[in-house]
Amino acid sequence: MEGNIWISGVIYGLSMGSIFFLLAVGLSLCFGLMRIISLDQLLYYSLGAYIAYTVETAIHQPWLSVLSGALAAGIASLVVERWVFYRIYARELTFTMITSFGILIGGVGAIKYVWGLIPRPASIPVDIQVSILGTPVPVYRLIIVAIAAGVYVAIQIVLNRTVIGKAIRAAVEDVDQVEGLGVDVYRLFTLTFVGAGMLSGLAGALHAPLVMVDPQMGLEVVPFVFMVVIIGGLGSIKGTLVSAFLVGQVVSLGSLIYAPLAQMAPFVAMLMVLLVKPTGLYGSPLLRR
Amino acid sequence: MSNTCDPAMRDLEANVPSLKRTLAERMLGTLKWWVGILVPFGVLGLAGWILPLPFVMEVLIFSIYTMACNFLLGRLGFISFGQPAYLAAGAYGTAFYLYYFGTDPYMGIVAGVLAGFVVSALAGAVFVRLRSDYFALVNLALTVIVFYMLQKVLAPITHGDNGLWFLDRMRNTPVLDITNPRQLALLIWLVAVALWAFYKYIDGTIFGACCLATKTNEDKVKFLGYNDFAIRWTGFVLANTTAALAGSLYGIYFGFVSPEMASAARAADPVVVTILGGTGTLYGPLVGALAYVGMKDLVSRLVGNWEFFVGLLLVTVMLAGEKGIWGTLQPIAQRWVGRWVSESRE
């Protein structure tokens, strides 16, 4: 019995970590490449969840609805990028942070206007359970972990094997140099931003069945996502992966030990990491401002 | 003396008249600043008789809360997403005193300010080493930790989500009776005016100049022989003690505190209001608080979702050059005042 709780705790932590990873990797990429802090990723997360929920209730196609959630988030991020971020890439970090916070708040207001204030339950696409070492584990959570792992591999392949990915990596090191080579860096920026928005939307659409869909859901995960990015080191994909699963486990296993710990422990961990190593676990000292 | 071969010397001499002029301007400024206080706060004080009293109190307390953030952001260059932690420290300091120990609300306010001072002095010693965005995030972490401390860990004394009610425990006080809403509003008004004058005074002192200098170039400040850690720490403690005072006034005003005060969802409010009003400007907090509370009140009554409009306004303000509402209005107002002064002279 005791062991069962721990196994399901670990699985729960893994799926939370996957969601955190999908959300944080966009933020981290945006920071690494464009030097912006894009809080509005959390808006695409809620939007993805809401679109997935709406499509699901309309046509009862779970995976199609997840896909449409991610696509809608991508379109929304494209619009925001064109209208707002395109004008402010050159500004300092805190400026983009506050502007994107304005977008986040405005978007939450718009969501409240369209879908109302009441939290909605979204249905789970796969509600089978498999037994791992005698513990029933929902398959859906395992699928989320698999998707996150797939996304990680895909990002690594794109960044390491394609021309665009190599240009992005080079631009993380030195934007001016890459621009000097004749690469249209603003196209790279748009591409990265929309990619990040789609990943956030995917995270929202996948997370929707596990939590209730409600307008505040984006604001609720802000602290956790930030924490993941900070612990991992801004701009590092690998660091984001490690810290996302770390935070997922701390939240999940912490709550098994002592319930209030679930929300607090990750912040204590972040405080420790920041005070000891201000660049995060994998943050390169080059990226320090 | 006038060895004009040295370009640095020549620069210095060229600058001396402008130094004199700024001194004259500053003297003129000290003459004008009484007017500066009296007009906006007088208008708001008068509005207390017309507008609903809770609204005016809310605006005044919020503007105190924002003044702290304005000082951090505009003078020290610290962006903090952790102001609710200090707000809650003040509120709970007051609440603990009034719920468990005494009945004198003034002592309660003192207790709240002391609690805020202790918390910010301890946190500041660790935090002020970090810069901009990291600073914002460790403060956010502190807010979340304070929230769960109040809600869960310290639940036996804080009564968790039920909060502490102490409205009927407050004793009547002789001069300004806090238990009377109108006199409480007067007290809050006086505190706001005093703080405004205090921050105005700080701006003119060497300490104020040092704060601005650490924001612009910390290495130069060190080079000039100032202890930049001490400057930032003092500024941080000053600002967050002010935030605690705002929290303490909130506590007295509601007669009730709950962990909701330290909620991370409200963490960006003071920063948003500071920027809405105009960062670093003196009237910014007042204008921002008025716009924010007013909009929240009015829009939520008319349309229902104020977030959308606040977000829209924030993005617009940022894209329009982050000068904020007051930063945009100030040149216009100055031109008006200038015209009015010159006309009345003729």
mmCIF file with all atom_site columns, C-alpha atoms in Angstrom, chain B residues 72-244:
data_model
loop_
_atom_site.group_PDB
_atom_site.id
_atom_site.type_symbol
_atom_site.label_atom_id
_atom_site.label_alt_id
_atom_site.label_comp_id
_atom_site.label_asym_id
_atom_site.label_entity_id
_atom_site.label_seq_id
_atom_site.pdbx_PDB_ins_code
_atom_site.Cartn_x
_atom_site.Cartn_y
_atom_site.Cartn_z
_atom_site.occupancy
_atom_site.B_iso_or_equiv
_atom_site.pdbx_formal_charge
_atom_site.auth_seq_id
_atom_site.auth_comp_id
_atom_site.auth_asym_id
_atom_site.auth_atom_id
_atom_site.pdbx_PDB_model_num
ATOM 1   C CA . LEU B 1 72  ? 11.859  50.760 -5.732  1.00 0.00 ? 72  LEU B CA 1
ATOM 2   C CA . LEU B 1 73  ? 11.271  50.906 -9.469  1.00 0.00 ? 73  LEU B CA 1
ATOM 3   C CA . GLY B 1 74  ? 11.883  54.552 -10.232 1.00 0.00 ? 74  GLY B CA 1
ATOM 4   C CA . ARG B 1 75  ? 14.712  55.358 -7.833  1.00 0.00 ? 75  ARG B CA 1
ATOM 5   C CA . LEU B 1 76  ? 16.484  52.075 -7.162  1.00 0.00 ? 76  LEU B CA 1
ATOM 6   C CA . GLY B 1 77  ? 15.683  50.290 -10.423 1.00 0.00 ? 77  GLY B CA 1
ATOM 7   C CA . PHE B 1 78  ? 14.319  47.224 -8.615  1.00 0.00 ? 78  PHE B CA 1
ATOM 8   C CA . ILE B 1 79  ? 11.311  45.555 -10.158 1.00 0.00 ? 79  ILE B CA 1
ATOM 9   C CA . SER B 1 80  ? 9.625   43.526 -7.460  1.00 0.00 ? 80  SER B CA 1
ATOM 10  C CA . PHE B 1 81  ? 6.843   40.981 -7.912  1.00 0.00 ? 81  PHE B CA 1
ATOM 11  C CA . GLY B 1 82  ? 6.845   40.356 -4.199  1.00 0.00 ? 82  GLY B CA 1
ATOM 12  C CA . GLN B 1 83  ? 5.195   43.401 -2.676  1.00 0.00 ? 83  GLN B CA 1
ATOM 13  C CA . PRO B 1 84  ? 2.246   41.375 -1.257  1.00 0.00 ? 84  PRO B CA 1
ATOM 14  C CA . ALA B 1 85  ? 4.695   39.676 1.126   1.00 0.00 ? 85  ALA B CA 1
ATOM 15  C CA . TYR B 1 86  ? 5.507   42.983 2.783   1.00 0.00 ? 86  TYR B CA 1
ATOM 16  C CA . LEU B 1 87  ? 1.904   44.139 2.627   1.00 0.00 ? 87  LEU B CA 1
ATOM 17  C CA . ALA B 1 88  ? 0.877   40.980 4.450   1.00 0.00 ? 88  ALA B CA 1
ATOM 18  C CA . ALA B 1 89  ? 3.708   41.368 6.957   1.00 0.00 ? 89  ALA B CA 1
ATOM 19  C CA . GLY B 1 90  ? 2.323   44.767 7.924   1.00 0.00 ? 90  GLY B CA 1
ATOM 20  C CA . ALA B 1 91  ? -1.280  43.617 7.966   1.00 0.00 ? 91  ALA B CA 1
ATOM 21  C CA . TYR B 1 92  ? -0.541  40.551 10.087  1.00 0.00 ? 92  TYR B CA 1
ATOM 22  C CA . GLY B 1 93  ? 1.693   42.524 12.445  1.00 0.00 ? 93  GLY B CA 1
ATOM 23  C CA . THR B 1 94  ? -1.265  44.771 13.131  1.00 0.00 ? 94  THR B CA 1
ATOM 24  C CA . ALA B 1 95  ? -3.712  41.891 13.277  1.00 0.00 ? 95  ALA B CA 1
ATOM 25  C CA . PHE B 1 96  ? -1.644  39.862 15.754  1.00 0.00 ? 96  PHE B CA 1
ATOM 26  C CA . TYR B 1 97  ? -1.341  42.813 18.075  1.00 0.00 ? 97  TYR B CA 1
ATOM 27  C CA . LEU B 1 98  ? -5.033  43.697 17.928  1.00 0.00 ? 98  LEU B CA 1
ATOM 28  C CA . TYR B 1 99  ? -6.263  40.101 18.076  1.00 0.00 ? 99  TYR B CA 1
ATOM 29  C CA . TYR B 1 100 ? -4.030  38.711 20.813  1.00 0.00 ? 100 TYR B CA 1
ATOM 30  C CA . PHE B 1 101 ? -2.472  41.520 22.813  1.00 0.00 ? 101 PHE B CA 1
ATOM 31  C CA . GLY B 1 102 ? -3.967  44.983 22.887  1.00 0.00 ? 102 GLY B CA 1
ATOM 32  C CA . THR B 1 103 ? -6.845  47.127 21.760  1.00 0.00 ? 103 THR B CA 1
ATOM 33  C CA . ASP B 1 104 ? -5.147  50.370 20.745  1.00 0.00 ? 104 ASP B CA 1
ATOM 34  C CA . PRO B 1 105 ? -5.249  50.646 16.935  1.00 0.00 ? 105 PRO B CA 1
ATOM 35  C CA . TYR B 1 106 ? -2.340  53.106 16.862  1.00 0.00 ? 106 TYR B CA 1
ATOM 36  C CA . MET B 1 107 ? -0.152  50.592 18.632  1.00 0.00 ? 107 MET B CA 1
ATOM 37  C CA . GLY B 1 108 ? -1.408  48.092 16.070  1.00 0.00 ? 108 GLY B CA 1
ATOM 38  C CA . ILE B 1 109 ? -0.148  50.256 13.224  1.00 0.00 ? 109 ILE B CA 1
ATOM 39  C CA . VAL B 1 110 ? 3.207   50.595 14.963  1.00 0.00 ? 110 VAL B CA 1
ATOM 40  C CA . ALA B 1 111 ? 3.340   46.817 15.394  1.00 0.00 ? 111 ALA B CA 1
ATOM 41  C CA . GLY B 1 112 ? 2.570   46.338 11.697  1.00 0.00 ? 112 GLY B CA 1
ATOM 42  C CA . VAL B 1 113 ? 5.268   48.758 10.598  1.00 0.00 ? 113 VAL B CA 1
ATOM 43  C CA . LEU B 1 114 ? 7.777   47.071 12.905  1.00 0.00 ? 114 LEU B CA 1
ATOM 44  C CA . ALA B 1 115 ? 6.886   43.664 11.502  1.00 0.00 ? 115 ALA B CA 1
ATOM 45  C CA . GLY B 1 116 ? 7.339   44.990 7.968   1.00 0.00 ? 116 GLY B CA 1
ATOM 46  C CA . PHE B 1 117 ? 10.665  46.535 8.954   1.00 0.00 ? 117 PHE B CA 1
ATOM 47  C CA . VAL B 1 118 ? 11.974  43.267 10.377  1.00 0.00 ? 118 VAL B CA 1
ATOM 48  C CA . VAL B 1 119 ? 10.836  41.170 7.399   1.00 0.00 ? 119 VAL B CA 1
ATOM 49  C CA . SER B 1 120 ? 12.196  43.577 4.800   1.00 0.00 ? 120 SER B CA 1
ATOM 50  C CA . ALA B 1 121 ? 15.460  44.125 6.681   1.00 0.00 ? 121 ALA B CA 1
ATOM 51  C CA . LEU B 1 122 ? 16.104  40.376 6.758   1.00 0.00 ? 122 LEU B CA 1
ATOM 52  C CA . ALA B 1 123 ? 14.942  39.722 3.187   1.00 0.00 ? 123 ALA B CA 1
ATOM 53  C CA . GLY B 1 124 ? 16.709  42.805 1.859   1.00 0.00 ? 124 GLY B CA 1
ATOM 54  C CA . ALA B 1 125 ? 20.087  41.739 3.207   1.00 0.00 ? 125 ALA B CA 1
ATOM 55  C CA . VAL B 1 126 ? 19.922  38.690 0.934   1.00 0.00 ? 126 VAL B CA 1
ATOM 56  C CA . PHE B 1 127 ? 17.912  40.025 -1.995  1.00 0.00 ? 127 PHE B CA 1
ATOM 57  C CA . VAL B 1 128 ? 19.496  43.341 -2.923  1.00 0.00 ? 128 VAL B CA 1
ATOM 58  C CA . ARG B 1 129 ? 22.605  41.616 -4.282  1.00 0.00 ? 129 ARG B CA 1
ATOM 59  C CA . LEU B 1 130 ? 20.513  40.287 -7.177  1.00 0.00 ? 130 LEU B CA 1
ATOM 60  C CA . ARG B 1 131 ? 19.560  42.416 -10.141 1.00 0.00 ? 131 ARG B CA 1
ATOM 61  C CA . SER B 1 132 ? 16.310  43.203 -11.999 1.00 0.00 ? 132 SER B CA 1
ATOM 62  C CA . ASP B 1 133 ? 14.503  40.050 -13.135 1.00 0.00 ? 133 ASP B CA 1
ATOM 63  C CA . TYR B 1 134 ? 16.084  37.702 -10.591 1.00 0.00 ? 134 TYR B CA 1
ATOM 64  C CA . PHE B 1 135 ? 15.176  40.182 -7.906  1.00 0.00 ? 135 PHE B CA 1
ATOM 65  C CA . ALA B 1 136 ? 11.587  40.172 -9.142  1.00 0.00 ? 136 ALA B CA 1
ATOM 66  C CA . LEU B 1 137 ? 11.464  36.395 -8.941  1.00 0.00 ? 137 LEU B CA 1
ATOM 67  C CA . VAL B 1 138 ? 13.012  35.838 -5.520  1.00 0.00 ? 138 VAL B CA 1
ATOM 68  C CA . ASN B 1 139 ? 10.503  38.349 -4.216  1.00 0.00 ? 139 ASN B CA 1
ATOM 69  C CA . LEU B 1 140 ? 7.728   36.375 -5.896  1.00 0.00 ? 140 LEU B CA 1
ATOM 70  C CA . ALA B 1 141 ? 9.110   33.278 -4.182  1.00 0.00 ? 141 ALA B CA 1
ATOM 71  C CA . LEU B 1 142 ? 9.024   35.073 -0.840  1.00 0.00 ? 142 LEU B CA 1
ATOM 72  C CA . THR B 1 143 ? 5.404   36.054 -1.470  1.00 0.00 ? 143 THR B CA 1
ATOM 73  C CA . VAL B 1 144 ? 4.389   32.461 -2.150  1.00 0.00 ? 144 VAL B CA 1
ATOM 74  C CA . ILE B 1 145 ? 6.251   31.271 0.925   1.00 0.00 ? 145 ILE B CA 1
ATOM 75  C CA . VAL B 1 146 ? 4.601   33.936 3.104   1.00 0.00 ? 146 VAL B CA 1
ATOM 76  C CA . PHE B 1 147 ? 1.197   33.020 1.654   1.00 0.00 ? 147 PHE B CA 1
ATOM 77  C CA . TYR B 1 148 ? 1.517   29.342 2.546   1.00 0.00 ? 148 TYR B CA 1
ATOM 78  C CA . MET B 1 149 ? 3.037   30.146 5.916   1.00 0.00 ? 149 MET B CA 1
ATOM 79  C CA . LEU B 1 150 ? -0.023  32.247 6.720   1.00 0.00 ? 150 LEU B CA 1
ATOM 80  C CA . GLN B 1 151 ? -2.519  29.850 5.174   1.00 0.00 ? 151 GLN B CA 1
ATOM 81  C CA . LYS B 1 152 ? -1.215  26.476 6.329   1.00 0.00 ? 152 LYS B CA 1
ATOM 82  C CA . VAL B 1 153 ? 1.935   26.385 8.420   1.00 0.00 ? 153 VAL B CA 1
ATOM 83  C CA . LEU B 1 154 ? 0.968   29.052 10.939  1.00 0.00 ? 154 LEU B CA 1
ATOM 84  C CA . ALA B 1 155 ? -2.726  28.150 10.772  1.00 0.00 ? 155 ALA B CA 1
ATOM 85  C CA . PRO B 1 156 ? -3.043  27.654 14.580  1.00 0.00 ? 156 PRO B CA 1
ATOM 86  C CA . ILE B 1 157 ? -2.329  31.374 15.123  1.00 0.00 ? 157 ILE B CA 1
ATOM 87  C CA . THR B 1 158 ? -3.521  32.866 11.830  1.00 0.00 ? 158 THR B CA 1
ATOM 88  C CA . HIS B 1 159 ? -6.711  30.762 11.593  1.00 0.00 ? 159 HIS B CA 1
ATOM 89  C CA . GLY B 1 160 ? -5.812  29.905 7.987   1.00 0.00 ? 160 GLY B CA 1
ATOM 90  C CA . ASP B 1 161 ? -8.258  31.017 5.327   1.00 0.00 ? 161 ASP B CA 1
ATOM 91  C CA . ASN B 1 162 ? -10.809 32.210 7.883   1.00 0.00 ? 162 ASN B CA 1
ATOM 92  C CA . GLY B 1 163 ? -8.502  35.086 8.735   1.00 0.00 ? 163 GLY B CA 1
ATOM 93  C CA . LEU B 1 164 ? -8.452  37.176 11.879  1.00 0.00 ? 164 LEU B CA 1
ATOM 94  C CA . TRP B 1 165 ? -11.372 39.455 12.713  1.00 0.00 ? 165 TRP B CA 1
ATOM 95  C CA . PHE B 1 166 ? -10.636 42.264 15.115  1.00 0.00 ? 166 PHE B CA 1
ATOM 96  C CA . LEU B 1 167 ? -12.981 45.070 14.098  1.00 0.00 ? 167 LEU B CA 1
ATOM 97  C CA . ASP B 1 168 ? -14.849 45.167 17.397  1.00 0.00 ? 168 ASP B CA 1
ATOM 98  C CA . ARG B 1 169 ? -11.672 44.773 19.432  1.00 0.00 ? 169 ARG B CA 1
ATOM 99  C CA . MET B 1 170 ? -10.406 48.207 18.445  1.00 0.00 ? 170 MET B CA 1
ATOM 100 C CA . ARG B 1 171 ? -10.686 50.784 21.215  1.00 0.00 ? 171 ARG B CA 1
ATOM 101 C CA . ASN B 1 172 ? -11.892 54.308 20.585  1.00 0.00 ? 172 ASN B CA 1
ATOM 102 C CA . THR B 1 173 ? -8.916  56.629 20.403  1.00 0.00 ? 173 THR B CA 1
ATOM 103 C CA . PRO B 1 174 ? -8.968  60.175 21.772  1.00 0.00 ? 174 PRO B CA 1
ATOM 104 C CA . VAL B 1 175 ? -7.787  62.571 19.045  1.00 0.00 ? 175 VAL B CA 1
ATOM 105 C CA . LEU B 1 176 ? -8.494  60.850 15.739  1.00 0.00 ? 176 LEU B CA 1
ATOM 106 C CA . ASP B 1 177 ? -11.032 58.120 16.363  1.00 0.00 ? 177 ASP B CA 1
ATOM 107 C CA . ILE B 1 178 ? -10.045 55.255 14.073  1.00 0.00 ? 178 ILE B CA 1
ATOM 108 C CA . THR B 1 179 ? -13.280 53.376 14.670  1.00 0.00 ? 179 THR B CA 1
ATOM 109 C CA . ASN B 1 180 ? -15.133 56.206 12.946  1.00 0.00 ? 180 ASN B CA 1
ATOM 110 C CA . PRO B 1 181 ? -14.854 55.723 9.145   1.00 0.00 ? 181 PRO B CA 1
ATOM 111 C CA . ARG B 1 182 ? -14.632 59.436 8.351   1.00 0.00 ? 182 ARG B CA 1
ATOM 112 C CA . GLN B 1 183 ? -11.897 60.045 10.874  1.00 0.00 ? 183 GLN B CA 1
ATOM 113 C CA . LEU B 1 184 ? -10.076 56.926 9.715   1.00 0.00 ? 184 LEU B CA 1
ATOM 114 C CA . ALA B 1 185 ? -10.190 58.351 6.191   1.00 0.00 ? 185 ALA B CA 1
ATOM 115 C CA . LEU B 1 186 ? -8.686  61.580 7.547   1.00 0.00 ? 186 LEU B CA 1
ATOM 116 C CA . LEU B 1 187 ? -5.899  59.603 9.208   1.00 0.00 ? 187 LEU B CA 1
ATOM 117 C CA . ILE B 1 188 ? -5.158  57.691 5.999   1.00 0.00 ? 188 ILE B CA 1
ATOM 118 C CA . TRP B 1 189 ? -5.183  60.989 4.096   1.00 0.00 ? 189 TRP B CA 1
ATOM 119 C CA . LEU B 1 190 ? -2.704  62.511 6.565   1.00 0.00 ? 190 LEU B CA 1
ATOM 120 C CA . VAL B 1 191 ? -0.438  59.474 6.329   1.00 0.00 ? 191 VAL B CA 1
ATOM 121 C CA . ALA B 1 192 ? -0.537  59.585 2.532   1.00 0.00 ? 192 ALA B CA 1
ATOM 122 C CA . VAL B 1 193 ? 0.326   63.298 2.448   1.00 0.00 ? 193 VAL B CA 1
ATOM 123 C CA . ALA B 1 194 ? 3.125   62.816 4.973   1.00 0.00 ? 194 ALA B CA 1
ATOM 124 C CA . LEU B 1 195 ? 4.610   59.930 2.998   1.00 0.00 ? 195 LEU B CA 1
ATOM 125 C CA . TRP B 1 196 ? 4.344   61.855 -0.234  1.00 0.00 ? 196 TRP B CA 1
ATOM 126 C CA . ALA B 1 197 ? 6.192   64.779 1.339   1.00 0.00 ? 197 ALA B CA 1
ATOM 127 C CA . PHE B 1 198 ? 8.733   62.365 2.789   1.00 0.00 ? 198 PHE B CA 1
ATOM 128 C CA . TYR B 1 199 ? 9.520   60.822 -0.590  1.00 0.00 ? 199 TYR B CA 1
ATOM 129 C CA . LYS B 1 200 ? 9.640   64.271 -2.120  1.00 0.00 ? 200 LYS B CA 1
ATOM 130 C CA . TYR B 1 201 ? 12.158  65.224 0.554   1.00 0.00 ? 201 TYR B CA 1
ATOM 131 C CA . ILE B 1 202 ? 14.220  62.053 -0.048  1.00 0.00 ? 202 ILE B CA 1
ATOM 132 C CA . ASP B 1 203 ? 14.504  63.003 -3.708  1.00 0.00 ? 203 ASP B CA 1
ATOM 133 C CA . GLY B 1 204 ? 16.396  66.150 -2.760  1.00 0.00 ? 204 GLY B CA 1
ATOM 134 C CA . THR B 1 205 ? 18.806  64.546 -0.303  1.00 0.00 ? 205 THR B CA 1
ATOM 135 C CA . ILE B 1 206 ? 22.192  62.975 -1.007  1.00 0.00 ? 206 ILE B CA 1
ATOM 136 C CA . PHE B 1 207 ? 20.692  59.587 -0.202  1.00 0.00 ? 207 PHE B CA 1
ATOM 137 C CA . GLY B 1 208 ? 18.081  60.074 -2.920  1.00 0.00 ? 208 GLY B CA 1
ATOM 138 C CA . ALA B 1 209 ? 20.768  61.033 -5.406  1.00 0.00 ? 209 ALA B CA 1
ATOM 139 C CA . CYS B 1 210 ? 22.781  57.963 -4.415  1.00 0.00 ? 210 CYS B CA 1
ATOM 140 C CA . CYS B 1 211 ? 19.759  55.740 -4.993  1.00 0.00 ? 211 CYS B CA 1
ATOM 141 C CA . LEU B 1 212 ? 19.330  57.116 -8.496  1.00 0.00 ? 212 LEU B CA 1
ATOM 142 C CA . ALA B 1 213 ? 23.052  56.712 -9.080  1.00 0.00 ? 213 ALA B CA 1
ATOM 143 C CA . THR B 1 214 ? 23.053  53.024 -8.112  1.00 0.00 ? 214 THR B CA 1
ATOM 144 C CA . LYS B 1 215 ? 20.220  52.542 -10.566 1.00 0.00 ? 215 LYS B CA 1
ATOM 145 C CA . THR B 1 216 ? 22.193  54.138 -13.395 1.00 0.00 ? 216 THR B CA 1
ATOM 146 C CA . ASN B 1 217 ? 25.723  52.989 -12.737 1.00 0.00 ? 217 ASN B CA 1
ATOM 147 C CA . GLU B 1 218 ? 26.580  50.971 -9.708  1.00 0.00 ? 218 GLU B CA 1
ATOM 148 C CA . ASP B 1 219 ? 30.312  50.777 -10.448 1.00 0.00 ? 219 ASP B CA 1
ATOM 149 C CA . LYS B 1 220 ? 30.670  54.542 -10.491 1.00 0.00 ? 220 LYS B CA 1
ATOM 150 C CA . VAL B 1 221 ? 28.900  54.786 -7.142  1.00 0.00 ? 221 VAL B CA 1
ATOM 151 C CA . LYS B 1 222 ? 31.382  52.309 -5.680  1.00 0.00 ? 222 LYS B CA 1
ATOM 152 C CA . PHE B 1 223 ? 34.217  54.251 -7.259  1.00 0.00 ? 223 PHE B CA 1
ATOM 153 C CA . LEU B 1 224 ? 33.009  57.456 -5.634  1.00 0.00 ? 224 LEU B CA 1
ATOM 154 C CA . GLY B 1 225 ? 33.391  55.752 -2.288  1.00 0.00 ? 225 GLY B CA 1
ATOM 155 C CA . TYR B 1 226 ? 29.769  55.048 -1.440  1.00 0.00 ? 226 TYR B CA 1
ATOM 156 C CA . ASN B 1 227 ? 28.702  51.695 -0.123  1.00 0.00 ? 227 ASN B CA 1
ATOM 157 C CA . ASP B 1 228 ? 26.223  50.687 -2.791  1.00 0.00 ? 228 ASP B CA 1
ATOM 158 C CA . PHE B 1 229 ? 24.996  47.655 -0.846  1.00 0.00 ? 229 PHE B CA 1
ATOM 159 C CA . ALA B 1 230 ? 24.076  49.890 2.105   1.00 0.00 ? 230 ALA B CA 1
ATOM 160 C CA . ILE B 1 231 ? 22.309  52.358 -0.180  1.00 0.00 ? 231 ILE B CA 1
ATOM 161 C CA . ARG B 1 232 ? 20.230  49.699 -1.871  1.00 0.00 ? 232 ARG B CA 1
ATOM 162 C CA . TRP B 1 233 ? 19.502  47.920 1.395   1.00 0.00 ? 233 TRP B CA 1
ATOM 163 C CA . THR B 1 234 ? 18.340  51.137 3.056   1.00 0.00 ? 234 THR B CA 1
ATOM 164 C CA . GLY B 1 235 ? 16.193  52.015 0.058   1.00 0.00 ? 235 GLY B CA 1
ATOM 165 C CA . PHE B 1 236 ? 14.712  48.544 -0.017  1.00 0.00 ? 236 PHE B CA 1
ATOM 166 C CA . VAL B 1 237 ? 13.871  48.573 3.690   1.00 0.00 ? 237 VAL B CA 1
ATOM 167 C CA . LEU B 1 238 ? 12.427  52.071 3.426   1.00 0.00 ? 238 LEU B CA 1
ATOM 168 C CA . ALA B 1 239 ? 10.173  51.178 0.517   1.00 0.00 ? 239 ALA B CA 1
ATOM 169 C CA . ASN B 1 240 ? 8.982   47.889 1.937   1.00 0.00 ? 240 ASN B CA 1
ATOM 170 C CA . THR B 1 241 ? 8.326   49.339 5.358   1.00 0.00 ? 241 THR B CA 1
ATOM 171 C CA . THR B 1 242 ? 6.071   51.772 3.532   1.00 0.00 ? 242 THR B CA 1
ATOM 172 C CA . ALA B 1 243 ? 4.358   48.805 1.871   1.00 0.00 ? 243 ALA B CA 1
ATOM 173 C CA . ALA B 1 244 ? 3.913   47.265 5.318   1.00 0.00 ? 244 ALA B CA 1
#
